PDB file of C-alpha atoms and ligand atoms in Angstrom:
ATOM      1  CA  MET A 781     -39.324  27.590  -4.871  1.00  0.00           C
ATOM      2  CA  GLU A 782     -42.613  26.122  -6.014  1.00  0.00           C
ATOM      3  CA  VAL A 783     -46.098  26.663  -4.579  1.00  0.00           C
ATOM      4  CA  THR A 784     -48.755  24.039  -5.343  1.00  0.00           C
ATOM      5  CA  ARG A 785     -52.259  25.295  -4.730  1.00  0.00           C
ATOM      6  CA  GLN A 786     -55.078  23.042  -3.524  1.00  0.00           C
ATOM      7  CA  ALA A 787     -58.296  22.966  -5.514  1.00  0.00           C
ATOM      8  CA  THR A 788     -60.175  24.462  -2.539  1.00  0.00           C
ATOM      9  CA  GLY A 789     -57.870  27.506  -2.453  1.00  0.00           C
ATOM     10  CA  LEU A 790     -56.892  26.648   1.116  1.00  0.00           C
ATOM     11  CA  GLY A 791     -53.440  25.221   1.821  1.00  0.00           C
ATOM     12  CA  GLY A 792     -50.538  25.799  -0.572  1.00  0.00           C
ATOM     13  CA  ARG A 793     -47.620  23.371  -0.541  1.00  0.00           C
ATOM     14  CA  VAL A 794     -44.280  25.141  -0.730  1.00  0.00           C
ATOM     15  CA  THR A 795     -41.293  23.103  -1.850  1.00  0.00           C
ATOM     16  CA  GLY A 796     -37.719  24.021  -2.749  1.00  0.00           C
ATOM     17  CA  VAL A 797     -37.134  26.281   0.237  1.00  0.00           C
ATOM     18  CA  ASP A 798     -35.044  25.773   3.381  1.00  0.00           C
ATOM     19  CA  LEU A 799     -36.600  27.769   6.214  1.00  0.00           C
ATOM     20  CA  GLY A 800     -33.411  27.368   8.239  1.00  0.00           C
ATOM     21  CA  ALA A 801     -31.264  29.177   5.666  1.00  0.00           C
ATOM     22  CA  PRO A 802     -30.972  32.944   5.228  1.00  0.00           C
ATOM     23  CA  MET A 803     -33.717  34.161   2.888  1.00  0.00           C
ATOM     24  CA  ASP A 804     -33.474  37.165   0.583  1.00  0.00           C
ATOM     25  CA  ASP A 805     -36.287  39.711   0.286  1.00  0.00           C
ATOM     26  CA  ALA A 806     -37.470  38.385  -3.080  1.00  0.00           C
ATOM     27  CA  ALA A 807     -37.916  34.857  -1.718  1.00  0.00           C
ATOM     28  CA  PHE A 808     -39.672  36.207   1.356  1.00  0.00           C
ATOM     29  CA  ALA A 809     -42.009  38.324  -0.806  1.00  0.00           C
ATOM     30  CA  GLU A 810     -42.949  35.195  -2.770  1.00  0.00           C
ATOM     31  CA  ILE A 811     -43.778  33.333   0.452  1.00  0.00           C
ATOM     32  CA  HIS A 812     -45.729  36.284   1.800  1.00  0.00           C
ATOM     33  CA  LYS A 813     -47.818  36.454  -1.377  1.00  0.00           C
ATOM     34  CA  ALA A 814     -48.427  32.683  -1.273  1.00  0.00           C
ATOM     35  CA  PHE A 815     -49.514  33.046   2.352  1.00  0.00           C
ATOM     36  CA  LEU A 816     -52.110  35.694   1.465  1.00  0.00           C
ATOM     37  CA  ASP A 817     -53.301  33.682  -1.548  1.00  0.00           C
ATOM     38  CA  ASN A 818     -53.611  30.314   0.240  1.00  0.00           C
ATOM     39  CA  SER A 819     -54.367  31.191   3.919  1.00  0.00           C
ATOM     40  CA  VAL A 820     -52.507  28.010   4.946  1.00  0.00           C
ATOM     41  CA  LEU A 821     -49.001  27.090   3.748  1.00  0.00           C
ATOM     42  CA  ILE A 822     -47.325  23.705   4.152  1.00  0.00           C
ATOM     43  CA  PHE A 823     -43.517  23.538   4.096  1.00  0.00           C
ATOM     44  CA  PRO A 824     -42.580  19.836   4.066  1.00  0.00           C
ATOM     45  CA  GLU A 825     -39.225  18.306   5.034  1.00  0.00           C
ATOM     46  CA  GLN A 826     -37.864  21.154   7.126  1.00  0.00           C
ATOM     47  CA  GLU A 827     -35.079  20.712   9.660  1.00  0.00           C
ATOM     48  CA  ILE A 828     -35.055  23.779  11.849  1.00  0.00           C
ATOM     49  CA  THR A 829     -33.948  24.731  15.340  1.00  0.00           C
ATOM     50  CA  PRO A 830     -36.120  26.876  17.624  1.00  0.00           C
ATOM     51  CA  GLU A 831     -33.852  29.843  16.745  1.00  0.00           C
ATOM     52  CA  GLN A 832     -34.441  29.323  13.015  1.00  0.00           C
ATOM     53  CA  HIS A 833     -38.190  28.858  13.576  1.00  0.00           C
ATOM     54  CA  ILE A 834     -38.281  32.166  15.477  1.00  0.00           C
ATOM     55  CA  ALA A 835     -36.116  33.940  12.870  1.00  0.00           C
ATOM     56  CA  PHE A 836     -38.400  32.886   9.992  1.00  0.00           C
ATOM     57  CA  THR A 837     -41.494  33.912  11.979  1.00  0.00           C
ATOM     58  CA  ARG A 838     -39.943  37.317  12.715  1.00  0.00           C
ATOM     59  CA  ARG A 839     -39.841  38.093   8.983  1.00  0.00           C
ATOM     60  CA  PHE A 840     -43.633  38.537   9.181  1.00  0.00           C
ATOM     61  CA  GLY A 841     -43.760  40.667  12.337  1.00  0.00           C
ATOM     62  CA  ASP A 842     -43.599  40.594  16.133  1.00  0.00           C
ATOM     63  CA  LEU A 843     -43.987  37.380  18.089  1.00  0.00           C
ATOM     64  CA  GLU A 844     -46.473  36.672  20.836  1.00  0.00           C
ATOM     65  CA  ILE A 845     -45.576  35.015  24.152  1.00  0.00           C
ATOM     66  CA  HIS A 846     -48.383  32.648  25.161  1.00  0.00           C
ATOM     67  CA  VAL A 847     -50.209  33.160  28.459  1.00  0.00           C
ATOM     68  CA  MET A 848     -49.628  29.547  29.615  1.00  0.00           C
ATOM     69  CA  SER A 849     -45.995  30.156  30.572  1.00  0.00           C
ATOM     70  CA  GLN A 850     -45.243  26.639  31.834  1.00  0.00           C
ATOM     71  CA  PHE A 851     -45.503  25.345  28.235  1.00  0.00           C
ATOM     72  CA  LEU A 852     -42.962  27.736  26.697  1.00  0.00           C
ATOM     73  CA  LEU A 853     -39.412  26.633  25.842  1.00  0.00           C
ATOM     74  CA  PRO A 854     -37.316  27.866  28.777  1.00  0.00           C
ATOM     75  CA  ASP A 855     -34.660  29.522  26.590  1.00  0.00           C
ATOM     76  CA  HIS A 856     -37.122  30.647  23.916  1.00  0.00           C
ATOM     77  CA  PRO A 857     -40.416  31.870  25.384  1.00  0.00           C
ATOM     78  CA  GLU A 858     -41.606  32.683  21.847  1.00  0.00           C
ATOM     79  CA  VAL A 859     -42.004  28.922  21.317  1.00  0.00           C
ATOM     80  CA  LEU A 860     -45.099  27.189  22.709  1.00  0.00           C
ATOM     81  CA  VAL A 861     -44.731  23.410  23.023  1.00  0.00           C
ATOM     82  CA  LEU A 862     -47.579  21.051  22.067  1.00  0.00           C
ATOM     83  CA  SER A 863     -46.687  17.614  23.323  1.00  0.00           C
ATOM     84  CA  ASN A 864     -47.744  14.540  25.228  1.00  0.00           C
ATOM     85  CA  ASP A 865     -44.250  14.192  26.781  1.00  0.00           C
ATOM     86  CA  LYS A 866     -43.966  14.267  30.552  1.00  0.00           C
ATOM     87  CA  LYS A 867     -41.171  15.689  32.696  1.00  0.00           C
ATOM     88  CA  PRO A 868     -39.500  13.256  35.134  1.00  0.00           C
ATOM     89  CA  ASN A 869     -41.821  14.587  37.882  1.00  0.00           C
ATOM     90  CA  GLY A 870     -44.885  13.775  35.745  1.00  0.00           C
ATOM     91  CA  ASP A 871     -45.691  17.360  34.724  1.00  0.00           C
ATOM     92  CA  ALA A 872     -46.683  17.974  31.113  1.00  0.00           C
ATOM     93  CA  VAL A 873     -43.964  19.428  28.853  1.00  0.00           C
ATOM     94  CA  GLY A 874     -46.486  21.059  26.546  1.00  0.00           C
ATOM     95  CA  ILE A 875     -50.206  21.385  25.910  1.00  0.00           C
ATOM     96  CA  GLU A 876     -51.262  17.797  25.271  1.00  0.00           C
ATOM     97  CA  ASP A 877     -54.736  18.320  23.855  1.00  0.00           C
ATOM     98  CA  ALA A 878     -54.297  21.685  22.102  1.00  0.00           C
ATOM     99  CA  GLY A 879     -57.020  22.986  19.869  1.00  0.00           C
ATOM    100  CA  ARG A 880     -59.457  20.056  19.646  1.00  0.00           C
ATOM    101  CA  TYR A 881     -62.275  22.423  18.771  1.00  0.00           C
ATOM    102  CA  TRP A 882     -62.643  24.832  15.872  1.00  0.00           C
ATOM    103  CA  HIS A 883     -60.956  28.124  16.643  1.00  0.00           C
ATOM    104  CA  SER A 884     -58.711  30.944  15.547  1.00  0.00           C
ATOM    105  CA  ASP A 885     -55.624  31.345  17.744  1.00  0.00           C
ATOM    106  CA  LEU A 886     -55.745  34.012  20.428  1.00  0.00           C
ATOM    107  CA  SER A 887     -59.121  35.333  19.222  1.00  0.00           C
ATOM    108  CA  TYR A 888     -59.714  36.135  22.907  1.00  0.00           C
ATOM    109  CA  LEU A 889     -57.192  39.012  22.844  1.00  0.00           C
ATOM    110  CA  GLU A 890     -58.014  42.638  21.951  1.00  0.00           C
ATOM    111  CA  LYS A 891     -55.429  42.152  19.225  1.00  0.00           C
ATOM    112  CA  PRO A 892     -55.665  38.484  18.219  1.00  0.00           C
ATOM    113  CA  SER A 893     -52.902  36.617  16.462  1.00  0.00           C
ATOM    114  CA  MET A 894     -52.215  37.259  12.784  1.00  0.00           C
ATOM    115  CA  ALA A 895     -50.746  33.821  12.120  1.00  0.00           C
ATOM    116  CA  SER A 896     -49.308  30.704  13.744  1.00  0.00           C
ATOM    117  CA  LEU A 897     -46.424  28.501  12.570  1.00  0.00           C
ATOM    118  CA  LEU A 898     -46.545  24.919  13.830  1.00  0.00           C
ATOM    119  CA  TYR A 899     -43.519  22.679  13.303  1.00  0.00           C
ATOM    120  CA  ALA A 900     -43.889  18.915  13.687  1.00  0.00           C
ATOM    121  CA  ILE A 901     -40.909  17.238  15.367  1.00  0.00           C
ATOM    122  CA  GLU A 902     -42.540  13.845  15.959  1.00  0.00           C
ATOM    123  CA  VAL A 903     -46.018  12.668  14.988  1.00  0.00           C
ATOM    124  CA  PRO A 904     -48.059   9.500  15.547  1.00  0.00           C
ATOM    125  CA  PRO A 905     -48.299   7.037  12.603  1.00  0.00           C
ATOM    126  CA  SER A 906     -51.959   7.937  12.127  1.00  0.00           C
ATOM    127  CA  ARG A 907     -54.453  10.553  13.293  1.00  0.00           C
ATOM    128  CA  GLY A 908     -53.363  13.646  15.192  1.00  0.00           C
ATOM    129  CA  ASP A 909     -54.347  15.526  12.019  1.00  0.00           C
ATOM    130  CA  THR A 910     -55.241  19.197  11.863  1.00  0.00           C
ATOM    131  CA  MET A 911     -58.219  20.492   9.893  1.00  0.00           C
ATOM    132  CA  PHE A 912     -58.480  24.007   8.536  1.00  0.00           C
ATOM    133  CA  ALA A 913     -61.534  25.884   7.253  1.00  0.00           C
ATOM    134  CA  SER A 914     -61.541  28.908   4.957  1.00  0.00           C
ATOM    135  CA  GLN A 915     -63.512  31.731   6.488  1.00  0.00           C
ATOM    136  CA  TYR A 916     -63.439  33.599   3.174  1.00  0.00           C
ATOM    137  CA  ALA A 917     -65.290  30.673   1.577  1.00  0.00           C
ATOM    138  CA  ALA A 918     -67.681  30.398   4.535  1.00  0.00           C
ATOM    139  CA  PHE A 919     -68.528  34.104   4.254  1.00  0.00           C
ATOM    140  CA  ASP A 920     -68.865  34.058   0.468  1.00  0.00           C
ATOM    141  CA  ALA A 921     -71.354  31.160   0.605  1.00  0.00           C
ATOM    142  CA  LEU A 922     -73.815  33.111   2.812  1.00  0.00           C
ATOM    143  CA  SER A 923     -76.944  34.739   1.393  1.00  0.00           C
ATOM    144  CA  ASP A 924     -76.890  38.535   1.116  1.00  0.00           C
ATOM    145  CA  ASP A 925     -79.439  38.798   3.923  1.00  0.00           C
ATOM    146  CA  ARG A 926     -77.368  36.654   6.253  1.00  0.00           C
ATOM    147  CA  LYS A 927     -74.208  38.648   5.404  1.00  0.00           C
ATOM    148  CA  GLU A 928     -76.093  41.813   6.295  1.00  0.00           C
ATOM    149  CA  GLU A 929     -77.435  40.362   9.565  1.00  0.00           C
ATOM    150  CA  LEU A 930     -74.029  39.065  10.694  1.00  0.00           C
ATOM    151  CA  SER A 931     -72.285  42.323   9.776  1.00  0.00           C
ATOM    152  CA  LYS A 932     -74.166  44.072  12.582  1.00  0.00           C
ATOM    153  CA  LEU A 933     -73.106  41.645  15.323  1.00  0.00           C
ATOM    154  CA  ARG A 934     -70.145  41.295  17.667  1.00  0.00           C
ATOM    155  CA  ALA A 935     -69.130  38.053  19.383  1.00  0.00           C
ATOM    156  CA  VAL A 936     -67.674  37.742  22.877  1.00  0.00           C
ATOM    157  CA  HIS A 937     -64.409  35.720  23.093  1.00  0.00           C
ATOM    158  CA  HIS A 938     -62.977  34.405  26.378  1.00  0.00           C
ATOM    159  CA  PHE A 939     -59.949  32.158  26.886  1.00  0.00           C
ATOM    160  CA  GLY A 940     -60.726  30.961  30.421  1.00  0.00           C
ATOM    161  CA  SER A 941     -64.190  29.629  29.528  1.00  0.00           C
ATOM    162  CA  ARG A 942     -62.738  27.388  26.829  1.00  0.00           C
ATOM    163  CA  TRP A 943     -59.728  26.293  28.876  1.00  0.00           C
ATOM    164  CA  ASN A 944     -61.882  25.199  31.778  1.00  0.00           C
ATOM    165  CA  LYS A 945     -64.291  23.365  29.452  1.00  0.00           C
ATOM    166  CA  GLU A 946     -61.317  21.368  28.089  1.00  0.00           C
ATOM    167  CA  THR A 947     -59.979  20.719  31.609  1.00  0.00           C
ATOM    168  CA  GLY A 948     -63.290  19.100  32.478  1.00  0.00           C
ATOM    169  CA  LYS A 949     -63.243  16.932  29.337  1.00  0.00           C
ATOM    170  CA  ALA A 950     -59.886  15.160  29.140  1.00  0.00           C
ATOM    171  CA  GLY A 951     -58.529  15.824  32.610  1.00  0.00           C
ATOM    172  CA  VAL A 952     -55.002  16.484  31.280  1.00  0.00           C
ATOM    173  CA  ARG A 953     -55.012  20.265  31.674  1.00  0.00           C
ATOM    174  CA  PRO A 954     -54.050  22.158  34.802  1.00  0.00           C
ATOM    175  CA  LYS A 955     -56.588  24.721  36.047  1.00  0.00           C
ATOM    176  CA  MET A 956     -55.778  28.288  35.018  1.00  0.00           C
ATOM    177  CA  SER A 957     -54.380  30.442  37.783  1.00  0.00           C
ATOM    178  CA  ALA A 958     -56.184  33.603  38.933  1.00  0.00           C
ATOM    179  CA  GLU A 959     -53.338  35.619  37.384  1.00  0.00           C
ATOM    180  CA  GLU A 960     -53.708  33.862  33.995  1.00  0.00           C
ATOM    181  CA  LEU A 961     -57.464  34.403  34.127  1.00  0.00           C
ATOM    182  CA  ALA A 962     -56.980  38.098  34.949  1.00  0.00           C
ATOM    183  CA  LYS A 963     -54.682  38.492  31.920  1.00  0.00           C
ATOM    184  CA  THR A 964     -57.382  37.293  29.540  1.00  0.00           C
ATOM    185  CA  PRO A 965     -60.714  39.002  30.314  1.00  0.00           C
ATOM    186  CA  PRO A 966     -63.566  38.613  27.780  1.00  0.00           C
ATOM    187  CA  VAL A 967     -63.313  40.812  24.663  1.00  0.00           C
ATOM    188  CA  ASP A 968     -65.642  41.330  21.718  1.00  0.00           C
ATOM    189  CA  HIS A 969     -64.924  41.410  17.986  1.00  0.00           C
ATOM    190  CA  PRO A 970     -67.038  41.883  14.859  1.00  0.00           C
ATOM    191  CA  ILE A 971     -68.456  38.585  13.562  1.00  0.00           C
ATOM    192  CA  VAL A 972     -67.673  39.702  10.020  1.00  0.00           C
ATOM    193  CA  ARG A 973     -64.149  41.042   9.751  1.00  0.00           C
ATOM    194  CA  THR A 974     -62.201  42.526   6.877  1.00  0.00           C
ATOM    195  CA  HIS A 975     -58.774  41.046   6.279  1.00  0.00           C
ATOM    196  CA  PRO A 976     -56.363  43.982   6.656  1.00  0.00           C
ATOM    197  CA  GLU A 977     -54.051  42.826   3.848  1.00  0.00           C
ATOM    198  CA  THR A 978     -56.368  41.290   1.242  1.00  0.00           C
ATOM    199  CA  GLY A 979     -59.414  43.498   1.943  1.00  0.00           C
ATOM    200  CA  LYS A 980     -61.680  40.436   1.702  1.00  0.00           C
ATOM    201  CA  LYS A 981     -64.429  39.694   4.243  1.00  0.00           C
ATOM    202  CA  THR A 982     -64.385  36.655   6.508  1.00  0.00           C
ATOM    203  CA  ILE A 983     -66.424  35.139   9.327  1.00  0.00           C
ATOM    204  CA  TYR A 984     -64.669  35.449  12.691  1.00  0.00           C
ATOM    205  CA  VAL A 985     -66.050  33.165  15.411  1.00  0.00           C
ATOM    206  CA  GLY A 986     -64.919  29.809  16.869  1.00  0.00           C
ATOM    207  CA  GLY A 987     -64.381  27.944  20.099  1.00  0.00           C
ATOM    208  CA  PHE A 988     -63.355  30.857  22.299  1.00  0.00           C
ATOM    209  CA  CYS A 989     -66.716  32.557  21.666  1.00  0.00           C
ATOM    210  CA  THR A 990     -69.108  32.564  24.565  1.00  0.00           C
ATOM    211  CA  GLY A 991     -71.914  34.732  23.213  1.00  0.00           C
ATOM    212  CA  VAL A 992     -73.066  37.722  21.205  1.00  0.00           C
ATOM    213  CA  VAL A 993     -73.133  41.310  22.436  1.00  0.00           C
ATOM    214  CA  GLY A 994     -76.747  42.308  23.156  1.00  0.00           C
ATOM    215  CA  MET A 995     -78.150  38.753  23.213  1.00  0.00           C
ATOM    216  CA  GLU A 996     -79.255  36.704  26.214  1.00  0.00           C
ATOM    217  CA  GLU A 997     -76.444  34.420  27.419  1.00  0.00           C
ATOM    218  CA  GLU A 998     -77.952  31.145  26.227  1.00  0.00           C
ATOM    219  CA  GLU A 999     -79.248  32.514  22.946  1.00  0.00           C
ATOM    220  CA  GLY A1000     -75.863  34.124  22.187  1.00  0.00           C
ATOM    221  CA  ALA A1001     -73.940  30.959  23.040  1.00  0.00           C
ATOM    222  CA  ALA A1002     -76.189  28.886  20.773  1.00  0.00           C
ATOM    223  CA  PHE A1003     -75.836  31.489  18.001  1.00  0.00           C
ATOM    224  CA  VAL A1004     -72.011  31.438  17.962  1.00  0.00           C
ATOM    225  CA  ASP A1005     -71.899  27.641  18.249  1.00  0.00           C
ATOM    226  CA  GLU A1006     -74.201  27.226  15.300  1.00  0.00           C
ATOM    227  CA  LEU A1007     -72.320  29.767  13.218  1.00  0.00           C
ATOM    228  CA  SER A1008     -68.970  28.117  14.080  1.00  0.00           C
ATOM    229  CA  ASP A1009     -70.414  24.734  13.015  1.00  0.00           C
ATOM    230  CA  TYR A1010     -71.495  26.177   9.686  1.00  0.00           C
ATOM    231  CA  ALA A1011     -68.201  28.024   9.152  1.00  0.00           C
ATOM    232  CA  SER A1012     -66.131  24.885   9.802  1.00  0.00           C
ATOM    233  CA  SER A1013     -68.266  22.538   7.713  1.00  0.00           C
ATOM    234  CA  GLU A1014     -66.887  20.172   5.091  1.00  0.00           C
ATOM    235  CA  PRO A1015     -67.045  22.334   1.927  1.00  0.00           C
ATOM    236  CA  PHE A1016     -64.693  24.917   3.426  1.00  0.00           C
ATOM    237  CA  ARG A1017     -62.055  22.483   4.741  1.00  0.00           C
ATOM    238  CA  TYR A1018     -58.515  21.288   4.156  1.00  0.00           C
ATOM    239  CA  LEU A1019     -57.313  18.286   6.184  1.00  0.00           C
ATOM    240  CA  HIS A1020     -53.607  18.244   7.007  1.00  0.00           C
ATOM    241  CA  GLN A1021     -52.092  14.859   7.780  1.00  0.00           C
ATOM    242  CA  TRP A1022     -48.738  15.521   9.379  1.00  0.00           C
ATOM    243  CA  ASN A1023     -45.303  14.183   8.609  1.00  0.00           C
ATOM    244  CA  ALA A1024     -42.379  14.946  10.895  1.00  0.00           C
ATOM    245  CA  GLY A1025     -40.565  17.952   9.425  1.00  0.00           C
ATOM    246  CA  ASP A1026     -43.737  19.720   8.230  1.00  0.00           C
ATOM    247  CA  LEU A1027     -44.034  23.357   9.133  1.00  0.00           C
ATOM    248  CA  VAL A1028     -47.585  24.578   8.639  1.00  0.00           C
ATOM    249  CA  MET A1029     -48.334  28.278   8.757  1.00  0.00           C
ATOM    250  CA  TRP A1030     -51.917  29.537   8.897  1.00  0.00           C
ATOM    251  CA  ASP A1031     -53.588  32.926   8.750  1.00  0.00           C
ATOM    252  CA  ASN A1032     -55.736  33.297  11.865  1.00  0.00           C
ATOM    253  CA  ARG A1033     -57.578  36.228  10.288  1.00  0.00           C
ATOM    254  CA  CYS A1034     -59.266  34.123   7.612  1.00  0.00           C
ATOM    255  CA  ALA A1035     -58.957  30.459   8.638  1.00  0.00           C
ATOM    256  CA  MET A1036     -60.098  28.411  11.620  1.00  0.00           C
ATOM    257  CA  HIS A1037     -58.452  25.132  12.613  1.00  0.00           C
ATOM    258  CA  CYS A1038     -59.186  22.078  14.747  1.00  0.00           C
ATOM    259  CA  ALA A1039     -56.908  19.257  15.937  1.00  0.00           C
ATOM    260  CA  SER A1040     -57.999  15.623  16.005  1.00  0.00           C
ATOM    261  CA  ASP A1041     -57.086  13.205  18.774  1.00  0.00           C
ATOM    262  CA  TYR A1042     -54.637  10.284  18.446  1.00  0.00           C
ATOM    263  CA  ASP A1043     -53.497   7.175  20.263  1.00  0.00           C
ATOM    264  CA  PRO A1044     -51.581   8.494  23.319  1.00  0.00           C
ATOM    265  CA  GLN A1045     -49.133   5.572  23.216  1.00  0.00           C
ATOM    266  CA  TYR A1046     -47.444   7.467  20.364  1.00  0.00           C
ATOM    267  CA  ARG A1047     -45.471  10.659  20.808  1.00  0.00           C
ATOM    268  CA  ARG A1048     -46.707  13.873  19.218  1.00  0.00           C
ATOM    269  CA  HIS A1049     -44.300  16.727  19.753  1.00  0.00           C
ATOM    270  CA  MET A1050     -44.519  20.132  18.056  1.00  0.00           C
ATOM    271  CA  ASN A1051     -43.245  23.675  18.434  1.00  0.00           C
ATOM    272  CA  ARG A1052     -45.421  26.661  17.667  1.00  0.00           C
ATOM    273  CA  THR A1053     -44.592  30.313  17.142  1.00  0.00           C
ATOM    274  CA  THR A1054     -47.365  32.867  17.040  1.00  0.00           C
ATOM    275  CA  LEU A1055     -47.449  36.273  15.364  1.00  0.00           C
ATOM    276  CA  LYS A1056     -49.080  39.278  16.932  1.00  0.00           C
ATOM    277  CA  GLY A1057     -51.937  40.838  15.007  1.00  0.00           C
ATOM    278  CA  ASP A1058     -54.188  43.890  14.858  1.00  0.00           C
ATOM    279  CA  ALA A1059     -57.623  44.544  16.333  1.00  0.00           C
ATOM    280  CA  PRO A1060     -60.258  43.115  13.939  1.00  0.00           C
ATOM    281  CA  PHE A1061     -62.490  45.571  12.039  1.00  0.00           C
TER     282      PHE A1061
HETATM  283  C1  OGA B1598     -52.445  25.249  17.662  1.00  0.00           C
HETATM  284  C2  OGA B1598     -53.414  24.166  17.557  1.00  0.00           C
HETATM  285  C3  OGA B1598     -53.575  22.024  16.590  1.00  0.00           C
HETATM  286  C4  OGA B1598     -52.809  20.753  16.532  1.00  0.00           C
HETATM  287  O1  OGA B1598     -51.240  24.964  17.708  1.00  0.00           O
HETATM  288  O2  OGA B1598     -52.849  26.413  17.642  1.00  0.00           O
HETATM  289  O3  OGA B1598     -54.588  24.414  17.643  1.00  0.00           O
HETATM  290  O4  OGA B1598     -53.106  19.970  15.617  1.00  0.00           O
HETATM  291  N1  OGA B1598     -52.898  22.969  17.312  1.00  0.00           N
HETATM  292  O5  OGA B1598     -51.950  20.508  17.366  1.00  0.00           O
HETATM  293 MN1   MN B1599     -54.836  26.640  17.695  1.00  0.00          MN
END
């Protein structure tokens, strides 16, 4: 196994490993360390079934089942489908326009996701890329005064607000049901969080944020938007251009990500597993 680090410290490329094969504890420990060191790992040229994808994910912890149940694989609800395929009746097979805003997965839960593992089955010849931004680097680049100011604040995160914004935009998303909305009430998390495994500080905001605890609605919304823009800006980024067979794993506790659009005449079909995480502190 070989891990090639990017100059930015975000996104390690791991070659010489078959994620579909049984993996001993030493090999897993090496991957786990690389994950903590690089925040994003790229495993090219993988050929894995949903069962193997789930089994590899399970090495890291418990899996999440996504709230949008119509986009889960029927036999494997741990797998969320991102796709522009349609069923014979015209219904979407997966989320077609997933994540086209900077965010950290499931930040709207009391216990947001630790990590996500996205496996590309088919990708368009160009675009449909995913960008990542290091929230360690974004935090480190702040002035001491700004670090101090942000450390006292908590942001409000809400899934339904974002979902309905996206529904309005592209018109490809179904409205959330009352039951789905009830399952994801607004929560708040510290804007500066400490990574529970590395002990390093990171910024924790993004596209599910609707405001700041204690601020007027509009002021809070503008504050989190501006901070998310800063935290996802160019110097902190890694751009991933997909090939079919790539499995990309990212740490939601210290990296944000954002998908780009693509020409819908091409198929983009991916499976995602998601790891449960702990309440941010
Ligand atoms: C996700 C996501 C981005 C993409 O799976 O969490 O945001 O590029 N996807 O599809
Ligand atoms: Mn996402």
